[in-house]
Each structure stands twice: as structure tokens, then as C-alpha cells.
Amino acid sequence: MEFFERFAIPHPSPAIYASMVAIAVVSIGIVVGLTYFKKWGYLWREWLTTVDHKKIGIMYLISALLMLFRGGADAIMMRAQLATPDAKLLDAQHYNEIFTTHGVVMIMFMAMPFIFAFMNLIVPLQIGARDVAFPRLNALSFWLFFVGAMLFNISFVIGGSPDAGWTSYFPLAGNDFSESVGTNYYMLALQISGIGSLMTGINMCTTILKMRAPGMTLMKMPMFTWSAFIANIIIVFAFPVLTIALLMGTTDRLFGTHFFATTNGGMDMLWANFFWIWGHPEVYILILPAFGIYSEIISTFSRRNLYGYKSMVASMVLISLLSFLVWTHHFFTMGQGALTNSIFSITTMAIAVPTGVKIFNWLFTMWKGKIRFTVPMLYSVAFIPLFTIGGVTGVMLAMSAADYQYHNTMFLVAHFHNTIIPGVVFAMLAGLTYYWPKFFGFMLNEKIGKSTFWLLTVGFVLAFFPMYITGLDGQARRMYTYSEATGFGPLNMVSFVGAALMAIGFVTIVYNVYYSYKNSPRNIGSDPWDARSLEWATHTPVPEYNFARIPQISSSETFWDSKKNGHQLFKGELKEIHMPNNSGVPFIMGVIFFIAGFSFVFALWVPAVIALIGILVCLALRSFEQDHGRHISVEEIKETEAKIGGAK
């Protein structure tokens, strides 16, 4: 029994027991369903072993949406607990676990896969490529992300959730103050998924640099591709810092090292510096691709080319550089001195300048445009004032002297969500609606989509704007309760109502998918939005090889030119196409990484060592494998093209 006691939940509750039952029922239901409908072979052939960037993008998308609801459930519980003074819905420990998992899930397992979904789905099509540079590595990247997410999410039913905050500051995250295995889950799950993210960064940079269509110079790339390229450069430089910091934290907890201890030569502030050297660039890893999506949408629905293309590119490059020079603003109050605070205060304010350039470029793009207020455009237009408010409050926080008033209050919580929700979540939902017909063959219902938009926008304002006031009045973040005498109750109730409206809005997204699947027409053509960039030059559905002929590029809006000015986009004869073979090795390696991570969490050394050996064996087998892919013949291409709309 002593062996099994280590897997027990240290702080059980009825909600956790209910979750255990729900997980078991859903898992059994999935297995029974796959068996009854005889879909195991289909699942293995088409999804678990795929290296197709489009299918990998869809798997990222499904994962992100699932994690959106997982993290959203945490958010609703927190807002319900704080809706009234002295509430008893959650105790202090449960609240600590929930705000920790909410932050990690939303940043690492919702926002990151959302942007990776769009990178996988869109970038190869926008640059005229048939796949990414390293298709099998792309599959491995997804499975490492996925098993990292699953490892993190089983923590609350096996062993206990992490409870040291999403930043997991030491010494709180050390064994002395976090005795359960929850923080082990945090360290191992983020390492595994972070390795996958780093692989994606390398893969996407290589793809964009080496696989662009003939004629597509860097300054003719679509804006989303530019944003993805710069975000992935940031990934390549930032994620190794996080990986090493997590490794050091893991050795502190499992092997008794003292990297982040307060004794024996350790330095707890080293963790804070490492975390935010990754953490603030991470904000721009999320926001730059979102900017790219907004640029595509605003240009399309304004029926104008994007204003200030070169300044948009330059501003993103400048943002990427400055993103590595601002990390200390996350701990102005932790004692590093006036000079250091002043320097990082200046760099933090400076990063607002290139962001402001982009805001004006979007406004000038819409100026005198023939704007169509579709669902994607509504999100894009709402983003501008809401994100600007978040940016202005960021400049307030950048003033290091004033930060002593703002820091660790709900004002900071409001600011962060005021940038991430309009900046990233709205962009992802806009992109989801915009690109949905390209990859699923039907459009989402506009009426339901607009209802979703208004529910989310009104709910967002009600949920987070009151926090600015309560924060300035002194309400601390991370506190699970407050007394009636503080006077915070009414505004916290308003925040809860706003969060409830947002929850209803997210439910309507699911209903919209169901309704549109049942009722939307399928004869929408390949370019239902009358768009401008190259991904809309492909068929719907997009064939495995993307383009029968590689497009010839003459401008940053070649597809628009081909429609309006008669530019010939596809030239030459059809030739056989080389494509990579599917492989089960990435999925198998993902399973082995999961076993290794779980074993390290509970210090099960024998299975941990066996799993590590298994990973090395998979790498060795790949090194000696002779797999040169396959060729699609001209006859097969003609047959496919005839079936889905004629050769291009």
C-alpha cells in the first residue's frame, strides 16, 4: 500500500472525485466508440502516424480548443469564489491549485497550440510549399506538446496539482514549501512540451527561409508568414532558457541540488530571472502571430492592401529585439535597485512605440476602405481599442516607482488579460472563423458567430475592467477570499457576471460548429472571402500536396494580382510530386516521453531509465532508417485535380 499512497491526491474534494469519474467515463466511451465503429485503423493511418502539416495543424487546433475549455473552467471557479465576500466554494489550497493550472494551461497548452495550429495550416500554403522542411520532426513536435499537456492535466487526479503559481517561483516551488509532486508535474510537463515548441521553432524558420516559391523574396512574404517567422526566431532563442531553468528546478526537487535554494550557495532570484527572460519574449511569441492574422483579415475585409508593409515588418523585428530587454519589469519591487529599474522601465516603454506603429497601420488600412463587417473583421476592429487600453496600462506598469502600487494587485491581472484576450484569443477566434472554410469545406454561421463576438466582448469588459478599480483600491491577486469590509464585493460580482457571459460565448462556438456542420452549404469555392494571399489559391479541400504546380510569385499579393490583373500564378507542365511517408515513430516517442515524465514525477527510477533508453533507441533507428518518401504520379495528380475542381 505504501507504493500506491504516493499516487493519492493530497487535498481531495468532491469536485476532484467527480473529475476522476468523468475522465474514466469519457475514456471508456472513446475506446468503445472507436471499437464499435471500427475506426482504430483509420485513427492510426490518418492521424496518429500523419506527417501532413494540415492534419497536424488540425490536431493542434482541437487540442487548443479543449484546453481553452479546461482553463476556462478554472477561470469560472475562481471568479465564482471571488464573486462574494468570505465565499466557501473553494478553500485556500484548492484555489492555489486552480490559479496555478489556469495560467499554465492557458499560456502553454491553449495559446501556444493555437498559434502552432495556424502556423502549420497557413505558412506552407502562403509561401507556396508542399509541406514543412522536416515533416517527421513536425509530427514529433506535436506529440511532445500533446503528451506534455496530458501529463500536466492528469496531475489533479493522480498525485495532486501544482500550487506554486504559474510562474512557480522558488523557494515556494522547492521541496520545503511544495511537498507534493504537483510541482514535479509542472517541471516535467513543461520541459517535454517546451522541447516540442523548440523543434517547431527550428522547423518553421527553416521552412520559411528555404522553401518559399520562386520569386517570393523575404519582402514579398505575406504578413502572417513574417509574423510567424519572427515569432519562431524568438522561440529558438527563448525556449532553451526555459528548458534549462526547468531542468535545474527538477534537479533541485529530485536530486537535492541547490540552484534556486536560499542556502548553500543557491539563488532564488535566479529562477525569476530565467523564467522572465523566457516569459516576456513568450508574450510576443503569442502576440506577433496574432498581429499577422489581424493583418490578413483587416486587409481582406477592407479590400485594400496592407498600409505600410515595410514599417510593419520593421516594427515586428524591433519588437522581437526589445522583447529580450524588458524582463526585469516583472519584479521591479524585488530589490534590484533604482538604476536597474530605470533602465528596464525605459526599454519597457520603448516597446510600446513599434506596437503603436502597427495600430496606426491597421487604422490607415481601413481608412477609406470598403469594409465588410464579417465575424473575423468584428474581432479585428474590437481588438484595436481594447488592446490599446491594455497597452496604456502596460506603460503605467512600466513606471517602476508607480509599480509599487500596482504590483501583485488585480490591476496587474486586468492588464495582462486586457492584452492577451483581445490580442491573442480574439485573433485566434477571428482566424478560426476566417480559415475554417479552407480546411473544413464549409463556413461557420455568421449570425451565431456575431452573437458569440458580442457575448465575448461585453463579457470581457465586464469581467476585467472592474479589476482595474479593485486593484487600485488594494485588492491583491492570488488571494482566495476577502472580507465584506473591503468593499470589493459589488465589482467582483460584476466580474463574475462578465466571466459567465464569456463562458456562454465559448459554448456558442461549439454550437456554431455543430449548426454549421449540419446546415452550411458545401459549394463555397476555394476563395469564399475574396482574399488576397496565396493560401486561397489552393483547392477546398486542400489536396495532400497543396499545389499541383508551384506558384510563381511577383508581389506580396500575387493571388490578388492574379485575380484582378491577370497575372499567371501557375505555369508549366505537371510533374510528379515527392511527398514524405507517414511514420508511427513520433507518436511512439511521444508515448515513451510521457512514461519517462510520469516516472520522474514520482521518482520511479527503473521505468524512467527504461523510457530514456527507449527514446535513444527510437533516435538510433531513425538514424539508420532508409526512408526516401514516395512520389505522386502525374496521373494521380490529374485525377485528384479533376475530382476537386480542375488542375491549377
Short mmCIF file of C-alpha atoms in Angstrom, two decimals, residues 160-625:
data_model
loop_
_atom_site.label_atom_id
_atom_site.label_comp_id
_atom_site.label_asym_id
_atom_site.label_seq_id
_atom_site.Cartn_x
_atom_site.Cartn_y
_atom_site.Cartn_z
CA GLY A 160 -2.07 16.48 -6.88
CA SER A 161 -1.90 19.68 -8.94
CA PRO A 162 0.95 22.19 -8.75
CA ASP A 163 0.10 25.03 -6.39
CA ALA A 164 3.06 27.45 -6.51
CA GLY A 165 1.55 29.77 -9.16
CA TRP A 166 2.01 29.59 -12.93
CA THR A 167 5.42 31.25 -12.51
CA SER A 168 6.39 28.65 -9.86
CA TYR A 169 8.78 30.97 -8.00
CA PHE A 170 11.40 29.45 -5.75
CA PRO A 171 11.74 28.92 -2.80
CA LEU A 172 7.93 28.42 -2.77
CA ALA A 173 8.31 25.79 -5.51
CA GLY A 174 11.06 23.96 -3.59
CA ASN A 175 10.51 20.80 -1.57
CA ASP A 176 10.35 22.70 1.72
CA PHE A 177 7.20 24.59 0.77
CA SER A 178 5.72 22.43 -2.03
CA GLU A 179 5.92 18.91 -0.68
CA SER A 180 3.52 17.20 -3.11
CA VAL A 181 4.53 16.02 -6.58
CA GLY A 182 2.45 18.80 -8.17
CA THR A 183 5.46 20.99 -8.91
CA ASN A 184 7.27 17.95 -10.35
CA TYR A 185 4.42 17.70 -12.87
CA TYR A 186 4.94 21.39 -13.68
CA MET A 187 8.69 20.96 -14.24
CA LEU A 188 8.48 17.78 -16.34
CA ALA A 189 5.38 18.58 -18.40
CA LEU A 190 6.69 22.00 -19.42
CA GLN A 191 10.08 20.54 -20.30
CA ILE A 192 8.54 17.95 -22.61
CA SER A 193 6.14 20.36 -24.33
CA GLY A 194 8.87 23.02 -24.45
CA ILE A 195 11.18 20.69 -26.37
CA GLY A 196 8.37 20.23 -28.89
CA SER A 197 7.94 24.01 -29.17
CA LEU A 198 11.67 24.48 -29.76
CA MET A 199 11.55 21.86 -32.53
CA THR A 200 8.64 23.72 -34.13
CA GLY A 201 10.63 26.96 -33.99
CA ILE A 202 13.59 25.40 -35.81
CA ASN A 203 11.30 23.70 -38.33
CA MET A 204 9.29 26.80 -39.18
CA CYS A 205 12.36 29.03 -39.53
CA THR A 206 13.92 26.51 -41.92
CA THR A 207 10.67 26.16 -43.88
CA ILE A 208 10.27 29.91 -44.36
CA LEU A 209 13.92 30.51 -45.23
CA LYS A 210 14.41 27.57 -47.61
CA MET A 211 11.06 26.55 -49.12
CA ARG A 212 9.49 29.73 -50.49
CA ALA A 213 8.07 29.60 -54.01
CA PRO A 214 10.14 31.05 -56.90
CA GLY A 215 10.04 34.84 -56.84
CA MET A 216 8.97 35.14 -53.21
CA THR A 217 11.69 37.23 -51.63
CA LEU A 218 11.52 37.97 -47.92
CA MET A 219 9.88 41.32 -48.63
CA LYS A 220 7.16 39.64 -50.70
CA MET A 221 6.08 37.29 -47.94
CA PRO A 222 2.54 37.68 -46.57
CA MET A 223 2.37 39.42 -43.21
CA PHE A 224 1.26 36.34 -41.30
CA THR A 225 4.31 34.46 -42.57
CA TRP A 226 6.53 37.34 -41.48
CA SER A 227 4.95 37.31 -38.02
CA ALA A 228 5.35 33.53 -37.77
CA PHE A 229 8.99 33.77 -38.86
CA ILE A 230 9.87 36.37 -36.23
CA ALA A 231 7.92 34.54 -33.51
CA ASN A 232 9.80 31.34 -34.29
CA ILE A 233 13.15 33.12 -34.13
CA ILE A 234 12.13 34.27 -30.64
CA ILE A 235 11.21 30.65 -29.80
CA VAL A 236 14.65 29.44 -30.86
CA PHE A 237 16.36 31.94 -28.56
CA ALA A 238 13.92 31.95 -25.62
CA PHE A 239 12.83 28.35 -25.11
CA PRO A 240 16.29 26.92 -24.34
CA VAL A 241 16.39 29.27 -21.33
CA LEU A 242 13.10 27.87 -20.03
CA THR A 243 14.18 24.28 -20.69
CA ILE A 244 17.42 24.68 -18.74
CA ALA A 245 15.69 26.53 -15.90
CA LEU A 246 13.12 23.72 -15.64
CA LEU A 247 15.90 21.13 -15.69
CA MET A 248 17.68 22.95 -12.86
CA GLY A 249 14.42 23.17 -10.91
CA THR A 250 13.83 19.45 -11.49
CA THR A 251 17.26 18.54 -10.14
CA ASP A 252 16.63 20.78 -7.11
CA ARG A 253 13.45 18.87 -6.33
CA LEU A 254 14.50 15.32 -7.26
CA PHE A 255 18.24 15.21 -6.58
CA GLY A 256 18.79 17.81 -3.87
CA THR A 257 20.80 20.36 -5.83
CA HIS A 258 20.61 23.99 -4.69
CA PHE A 259 20.42 26.11 -7.85
CA PHE A 260 17.38 28.04 -6.62
CA ALA A 261 17.68 27.45 -2.88
CA THR A 262 18.19 30.22 -0.35
CA THR A 263 21.08 28.32 1.26
CA ASN A 264 24.29 26.52 0.23
CA GLY A 265 25.15 29.00 -2.50
CA GLY A 266 21.76 28.89 -4.22
CA MET A 267 19.95 31.94 -5.56
CA ASP A 268 16.17 32.00 -5.61
CA MET A 269 16.10 35.14 -7.78
CA LEU A 270 17.98 33.22 -10.47
CA TRP A 271 14.73 31.36 -11.21
CA ALA A 272 12.79 34.64 -11.52
CA ASN A 273 15.36 35.98 -13.98
CA PHE A 274 15.48 32.79 -16.05
CA PHE A 275 11.70 32.48 -16.08
CA TRP A 276 11.07 36.01 -17.29
CA ILE A 277 13.96 36.02 -19.77
CA TRP A 278 11.78 33.38 -21.42
CA GLY A 279 8.45 34.68 -20.13
CA HIS A 280 8.32 38.13 -21.66
CA PRO A 281 9.50 37.06 -25.12
CA GLU A 282 6.81 34.37 -24.77
CA VAL A 283 4.21 37.16 -24.71
CA TYR A 284 5.44 38.24 -28.14
CA ILE A 285 5.66 34.65 -29.38
CA LEU A 286 1.90 34.68 -28.83
CA ILE A 287 1.06 38.21 -29.91
CA LEU A 288 3.11 38.54 -33.13
CA PRO A 289 1.32 35.71 -35.00
CA ALA A 290 -1.94 37.24 -33.73
CA PHE A 291 -0.85 40.54 -35.29
CA GLY A 292 -0.20 38.64 -38.51
CA ILE A 293 -3.72 37.18 -38.50
CA TYR A 294 -5.24 40.61 -37.89
CA SER A 295 -3.18 42.00 -40.77
CA GLU A 296 -4.52 39.36 -43.18
CA ILE A 297 -8.13 39.86 -42.04
CA ILE A 298 -8.12 43.68 -41.97
CA SER A 299 -6.59 43.83 -45.45
CA THR A 300 -9.10 41.33 -46.87
CA PHE A 301 -12.24 42.92 -45.43
CA SER A 302 -11.11 46.49 -46.08
CA ARG A 303 -10.43 45.48 -49.71
CA ARG A 304 -7.11 47.31 -49.56
CA ASN A 305 -3.51 46.25 -49.47
CA LEU A 306 -1.93 46.47 -46.02
CA TYR A 307 -0.74 50.02 -45.33
CA GLY A 308 2.98 50.39 -44.54
CA TYR A 309 4.20 46.87 -45.31
CA LYS A 310 7.87 47.71 -44.64
CA SER A 311 7.12 49.56 -41.42
CA MET A 312 5.01 46.60 -40.25
CA VAL A 313 7.94 44.25 -40.80
CA ALA A 314 10.41 46.66 -39.19
CA SER A 315 8.16 47.12 -36.15
CA MET A 316 7.94 43.35 -35.61
CA VAL A 317 11.72 42.99 -35.86
CA LEU A 318 12.15 45.80 -33.34
CA ILE A 319 9.56 44.24 -31.01
CA SER A 320 11.43 40.92 -31.15
CA LEU A 321 14.70 42.59 -30.16
CA LEU A 322 13.19 44.68 -27.37
CA SER A 323 11.28 41.67 -26.01
CA PHE A 324 14.56 40.31 -24.63
CA LEU A 325 15.43 43.60 -22.90
CA VAL A 326 12.43 44.11 -20.61
CA TRP A 327 12.19 41.04 -18.36
CA THR A 328 13.11 42.81 -15.10
CA HIS A 329 9.89 44.85 -15.16
CA HIS A 330 8.17 41.72 -13.82
CA PHE A 331 9.92 42.21 -10.48
CA PHE A 332 10.54 45.95 -10.04
CA THR A 333 9.59 45.52 -6.38
CA MET A 334 12.10 42.74 -5.63
CA GLY A 335 15.04 44.94 -4.74
CA GLN A 336 17.42 45.19 -7.70
CA GLY A 337 17.92 48.94 -7.27
CA ALA A 338 16.89 52.24 -8.84
CA LEU A 339 19.38 52.19 -11.75
CA THR A 340 18.35 48.75 -12.97
CA ASN A 341 14.68 49.61 -12.56
CA SER A 342 15.16 52.84 -14.54
CA ILE A 343 16.88 51.08 -17.45
CA PHE A 344 14.19 48.41 -17.75
CA SER A 345 11.48 51.00 -17.29
CA ILE A 346 12.78 52.84 -20.36
CA THR A 347 13.05 49.68 -22.50
CA THR A 348 9.54 48.65 -21.47
CA MET A 349 8.10 51.99 -22.52
CA ALA A 350 10.10 51.85 -25.75
CA ILE A 351 8.44 48.61 -26.86
CA ALA A 352 5.12 50.45 -27.00
CA VAL A 353 6.41 52.54 -29.93
CA PRO A 354 6.64 49.81 -32.62
CA THR A 355 3.35 48.38 -31.33
CA GLY A 356 1.77 51.80 -31.82
CA VAL A 357 3.11 51.86 -35.39
CA LYS A 358 1.17 48.69 -36.13
CA ILE A 359 -2.04 50.11 -34.64
CA PHE A 360 -1.84 53.12 -36.95
CA ASN A 361 -1.03 50.91 -39.95
CA TRP A 362 -4.20 48.89 -39.37
CA LEU A 363 -6.24 52.07 -38.98
CA PHE A 364 -4.80 53.52 -42.20
CA THR A 365 -5.53 50.24 -43.99
CA MET A 366 -9.20 50.60 -43.04
CA TRP A 367 -9.23 54.32 -43.87
CA LYS A 368 -11.39 54.81 -47.00
CA GLY A 369 -11.63 51.04 -47.38
CA LYS A 370 -14.81 49.21 -48.38
CA ILE A 371 -15.16 47.49 -45.02
CA ARG A 372 -17.26 44.35 -44.64
CA PHE A 373 -18.14 43.66 -41.01
CA THR A 374 -17.86 39.89 -41.04
CA VAL A 375 -17.19 37.96 -37.82
CA PRO A 376 -13.38 37.95 -38.34
CA MET A 377 -13.45 41.69 -39.03
CA LEU A 378 -15.53 42.40 -35.91
CA TYR A 379 -12.90 40.70 -33.74
CA SER A 380 -10.17 42.65 -35.55
CA VAL A 381 -11.88 46.02 -35.12
CA ALA A 382 -12.68 45.37 -31.44
CA PHE A 383 -9.10 44.32 -30.84
CA ILE A 384 -7.71 47.78 -31.63
CA PRO A 385 -9.30 49.86 -28.81
CA LEU A 386 -9.28 47.02 -26.28
CA PHE A 387 -5.63 46.14 -26.89
CA THR A 388 -4.69 49.83 -26.83
CA ILE A 389 -6.19 50.11 -23.33
CA GLY A 390 -4.13 47.09 -22.29
CA GLY A 391 -1.04 48.69 -23.79
CA VAL A 392 -1.60 52.00 -22.00
CA THR A 393 -1.96 50.20 -18.64
CA GLY A 394 1.25 48.38 -19.55
CA VAL A 395 3.03 51.72 -19.84
CA MET A 396 1.62 52.61 -16.41
CA LEU A 397 3.12 49.39 -15.03
CA ALA A 398 6.40 50.23 -16.78
CA MET A 399 6.91 53.17 -14.41
CA SER A 400 8.94 51.41 -11.75
CA ALA A 401 8.09 53.84 -8.94
CA ALA A 402 4.35 53.56 -9.59
CA ASP A 403 4.66 49.78 -9.91
CA TYR A 404 4.99 49.54 -6.14
CA GLN A 405 1.29 50.46 -6.06
CA TYR A 406 0.18 48.27 -8.96
CA HIS A 407 2.28 45.15 -8.43
CA ASN A 408 0.59 41.99 -7.12
CA THR A 409 -2.84 43.60 -7.31
CA MET A 410 -5.83 42.84 -9.53
CA PHE A 411 -4.75 45.84 -11.64
CA LEU A 412 -1.93 43.67 -12.99
CA VAL A 413 -4.34 40.77 -13.62
CA ALA A 414 -6.62 43.13 -15.56
CA HIS A 415 -3.71 44.48 -17.63
CA PHE A 416 -2.41 41.04 -18.57
CA HIS A 417 -5.83 39.77 -19.64
CA ASN A 418 -6.50 43.09 -21.39
CA THR A 419 -3.62 42.33 -23.75
CA ILE A 420 -3.86 38.55 -24.08
CA ILE A 421 -7.63 38.17 -24.61
CA PRO A 422 -8.16 40.87 -27.29
CA GLY A 423 -4.61 40.36 -28.57
CA VAL A 424 -4.44 36.57 -28.77
CA VAL A 425 -7.80 34.93 -28.04
CA PHE A 426 -9.78 37.29 -30.29
CA ALA A 427 -7.17 36.79 -33.02
CA MET A 428 -7.39 33.02 -32.73
CA LEU A 429 -11.19 33.11 -32.94
CA ALA A 430 -11.04 35.53 -35.87
CA GLY A 431 -8.53 33.27 -37.59
CA LEU A 432 -10.60 30.20 -36.77
CA THR A 433 -13.65 31.72 -38.47
CA TYR A 434 -11.62 33.11 -41.37
CA TYR A 435 -9.74 29.92 -42.21
CA TRP A 436 -12.45 27.42 -41.24
CA PRO A 437 -13.86 27.07 -44.80
CA LYS A 438 -10.41 26.43 -46.27
CA PHE A 439 -9.79 23.37 -44.11
CA PHE A 440 -13.28 22.05 -43.36
CA GLY A 441 -15.16 22.86 -46.55
CA PHE A 442 -17.99 24.94 -45.10
CA MET A 443 -18.39 28.33 -43.46
CA LEU A 444 -19.38 28.95 -39.85
CA ASN A 445 -22.73 30.64 -39.41
CA GLU A 446 -22.33 34.43 -39.38
CA LYS A 447 -25.36 35.17 -37.19
CA ILE A 448 -24.26 32.78 -34.45
CA GLY A 449 -20.69 33.99 -34.84
CA LYS A 450 -21.72 37.61 -34.27
CA SER A 451 -23.67 36.58 -31.17
CA THR A 452 -20.51 34.89 -29.91
CA PHE A 453 -18.49 38.01 -30.61
CA TRP A 454 -20.81 40.28 -28.62
CA LEU A 455 -21.06 37.85 -25.71
CA LEU A 456 -17.27 37.60 -25.51
CA THR A 457 -16.64 41.33 -25.94
CA VAL A 458 -19.24 42.53 -23.44
CA GLY A 459 -18.30 39.71 -21.08
CA PHE A 460 -14.62 40.62 -21.34
CA VAL A 461 -15.22 44.28 -20.49
CA LEU A 462 -17.44 43.37 -17.52
CA ALA A 463 -15.02 40.69 -16.29
CA PHE A 464 -11.76 42.63 -16.34
CA PHE A 465 -12.35 46.37 -16.28
CA PRO A 466 -13.65 46.29 -12.68
CA MET A 467 -10.33 44.67 -11.68
CA TYR A 468 -8.51 47.89 -12.54
CA ILE A 469 -10.58 49.64 -9.88
CA THR A 470 -10.37 46.95 -7.19
CA GLY A 471 -6.64 46.61 -7.88
CA LEU A 472 -6.04 50.33 -7.38
CA ASP A 473 -8.13 50.07 -4.22
CA GLY A 474 -5.78 47.39 -2.93
CA GLN A 475 -7.28 44.00 -3.82
CA ALA A 476 -4.34 41.60 -4.02
CA ARG A 477 -4.17 38.89 -6.65
CA ARG A 478 -3.80 35.23 -5.65
CA MET A 479 -5.98 35.80 -2.55
CA TYR A 480 -8.79 33.27 -2.31
CA THR A 481 -11.13 35.40 -0.20
CA TYR A 482 -11.73 38.89 1.20
CA SER A 483 -13.92 40.43 3.86
CA GLU A 484 -17.09 42.40 3.26
CA ALA A 485 -15.47 45.45 4.91
CA THR A 486 -13.07 45.85 1.96
CA GLY A 487 -15.95 46.90 -0.31
CA PHE A 488 -14.67 44.72 -3.17
CA GLY A 489 -17.85 42.61 -3.33
CA PRO A 490 -20.03 44.53 -5.88
CA LEU A 491 -17.30 44.91 -8.51
CA ASN A 492 -16.22 41.31 -8.07
CA MET A 493 -19.81 40.25 -8.70
CA VAL A 494 -19.75 42.31 -11.92
CA SER A 495 -16.56 40.45 -12.90
CA PHE A 496 -18.28 37.13 -12.25
CA VAL A 497 -21.23 38.12 -14.47
CA GLY A 498 -18.77 39.06 -17.21
CA ALA A 499 -16.94 35.74 -16.88
CA ALA A 500 -20.28 33.92 -17.09
CA LEU A 501 -21.14 35.80 -20.31
CA MET A 502 -17.76 34.78 -21.75
CA ALA A 503 -18.44 31.16 -20.78
CA ILE A 504 -21.77 31.31 -22.64
CA GLY A 505 -19.93 32.83 -25.60
CA PHE A 506 -17.46 29.96 -25.74
CA VAL A 507 -20.31 27.43 -25.58
CA THR A 508 -21.91 29.13 -28.60
CA ILE A 509 -18.70 28.44 -30.55
CA VAL A 510 -19.32 24.71 -30.10
CA TYR A 511 -22.97 25.15 -31.08
CA ASN A 512 -21.90 27.13 -34.17
CA VAL A 513 -19.63 24.32 -35.33
CA TYR A 514 -22.45 21.80 -34.84
CA TYR A 515 -25.08 24.01 -36.52
CA SER A 516 -22.83 24.90 -39.45
CA TYR A 517 -21.78 21.28 -39.98
CA LYS A 518 -25.44 20.36 -40.29
CA ASN A 519 -26.73 23.31 -42.31
CA SER A 520 -23.98 25.24 -44.13
CA PRO A 521 -23.62 24.75 -47.90
CA ARG A 522 -20.57 22.94 -49.22
CA ASN A 523 -20.33 24.62 -52.63
CA ILE A 524 -18.36 27.62 -51.33
CA GLY A 525 -15.47 27.54 -53.81
CA SER A 526 -11.82 27.92 -52.88
CA ASP A 527 -11.94 31.67 -52.07
CA PRO A 528 -15.18 32.49 -50.21
CA TRP A 529 -13.87 35.73 -48.64
CA ASP A 530 -12.34 37.18 -51.87
CA ALA A 531 -8.99 37.15 -50.07
CA ARG A 532 -5.58 38.40 -51.14
CA SER A 533 -2.85 35.89 -50.15
CA LEU A 534 -1.63 32.64 -51.63
CA GLU A 535 -3.31 30.12 -49.31
CA TRP A 536 -6.63 30.93 -51.00
CA ALA A 537 -5.24 29.90 -54.40
CA THR A 538 -5.45 26.24 -53.37
CA HIS A 539 -8.46 24.00 -53.70
CA THR A 540 -11.02 23.39 -50.97
CA PRO A 541 -10.40 20.85 -49.55
CA VAL A 542 -6.64 21.35 -49.86
CA PRO A 543 -5.04 18.29 -51.52
CA GLU A 544 -2.23 16.43 -49.80
CA TYR A 545 0.39 18.10 -51.99
CA ASN A 546 -1.13 21.63 -51.63
CA PHE A 547 -0.26 22.81 -55.16
CA ALA A 548 -0.25 20.73 -58.34
CA ARG A 549 2.18 23.29 -59.75
CA ILE A 550 4.41 25.51 -57.64
CA PRO A 551 3.15 29.14 -57.90
CA GLN A 552 5.26 31.87 -59.47
CA ILE A 553 5.43 34.93 -57.23
CA SER A 554 5.68 38.53 -58.46
CA SER A 555 4.41 40.58 -55.48
CA SER A 556 3.38 40.35 -51.84
CA GLU A 557 -0.22 39.89 -53.03
CA THR A 558 0.30 37.63 -56.03
CA PHE A 559 -3.05 35.87 -55.67
CA TRP A 560 -4.89 39.22 -55.66
CA ASP A 561 -2.90 40.27 -58.72
CA SER A 562 -3.80 37.03 -60.48
CA LYS A 563 -7.49 37.69 -59.85
CA LYS A 564 -7.59 41.39 -60.65
CA ASN A 565 -4.69 41.98 -63.04
CA GLY A 566 -4.45 38.69 -64.93
CA HIS A 567 -1.08 37.60 -63.51
CA GLN A 568 -0.47 33.94 -64.33
CA LEU A 569 0.12 32.25 -61.00
CA PHE A 570 0.64 28.63 -62.07
CA LYS A 571 2.86 27.91 -65.07
CA GLY A 572 4.49 24.89 -66.67
CA GLU A 573 3.64 21.21 -67.02
CA LEU A 574 2.54 18.91 -64.25
CA LYS A 575 5.36 16.85 -62.76
CA GLU A 576 5.36 14.02 -60.26
CA ILE A 577 5.47 15.23 -56.68
CA HIS A 578 7.71 13.91 -53.92
CA MET A 579 5.99 13.58 -50.54
CA PRO A 580 7.10 12.12 -47.17
CA ASN A 581 5.79 8.82 -45.85
CA ASN A 582 3.71 8.60 -42.71
CA SER A 583 5.50 7.33 -39.61
CA GLY A 584 4.39 5.95 -36.27
CA VAL A 585 7.73 6.72 -34.62
CA PRO A 586 6.82 10.29 -33.50
CA PHE A 587 3.68 9.02 -31.78
CA ILE A 588 5.57 6.14 -30.16
CA MET A 589 8.28 8.54 -28.96
CA GLY A 590 5.57 10.78 -27.52
CA VAL A 591 4.19 7.85 -25.50
CA ILE A 592 7.68 7.00 -24.27
CA PHE A 593 8.27 10.64 -23.26
CA PHE A 594 5.01 10.51 -21.30
CA ILE A 595 6.16 7.37 -19.47
CA ALA A 596 9.54 8.99 -18.75
CA GLY A 597 7.93 12.20 -17.47
CA PHE A 598 5.44 10.36 -15.25
CA SER A 599 8.22 8.18 -13.85
CA PHE A 600 10.39 11.19 -12.99
CA VAL A 601 7.42 12.93 -11.34
CA PHE A 602 7.14 10.08 -8.84
CA ALA A 603 10.88 9.21 -8.75
CA LEU A 604 10.25 5.78 -10.28
CA TRP A 605 13.81 5.32 -11.47
CA VAL A 606 13.62 1.92 -13.19
CA PRO A 607 10.83 2.81 -15.64
CA ALA A 608 12.39 6.26 -16.07
CA VAL A 609 15.71 4.76 -17.19
CA ILE A 610 13.95 2.24 -19.44
CA ALA A 611 11.95 5.04 -21.07
CA LEU A 612 15.07 7.14 -21.66
CA ILE A 613 16.71 4.13 -23.31
CA GLY A 614 13.58 3.73 -25.45
CA ILE A 615 13.90 7.34 -26.63
CA LEU A 616 17.54 6.77 -27.60
CA VAL A 617 16.58 3.56 -29.44
CA CYS A 618 13.95 5.45 -31.47
CA LEU A 619 16.53 8.11 -32.38
CA ALA A 620 19.04 5.44 -33.38
CA LEU A 621 16.51 3.57 -35.52
CA ARG A 622 15.64 6.79 -37.32
CA SER A 623 19.33 7.43 -37.98
CA PHE A 624 19.70 4.10 -39.77
CA GLU A 625 16.28 4.09 -41.45
#
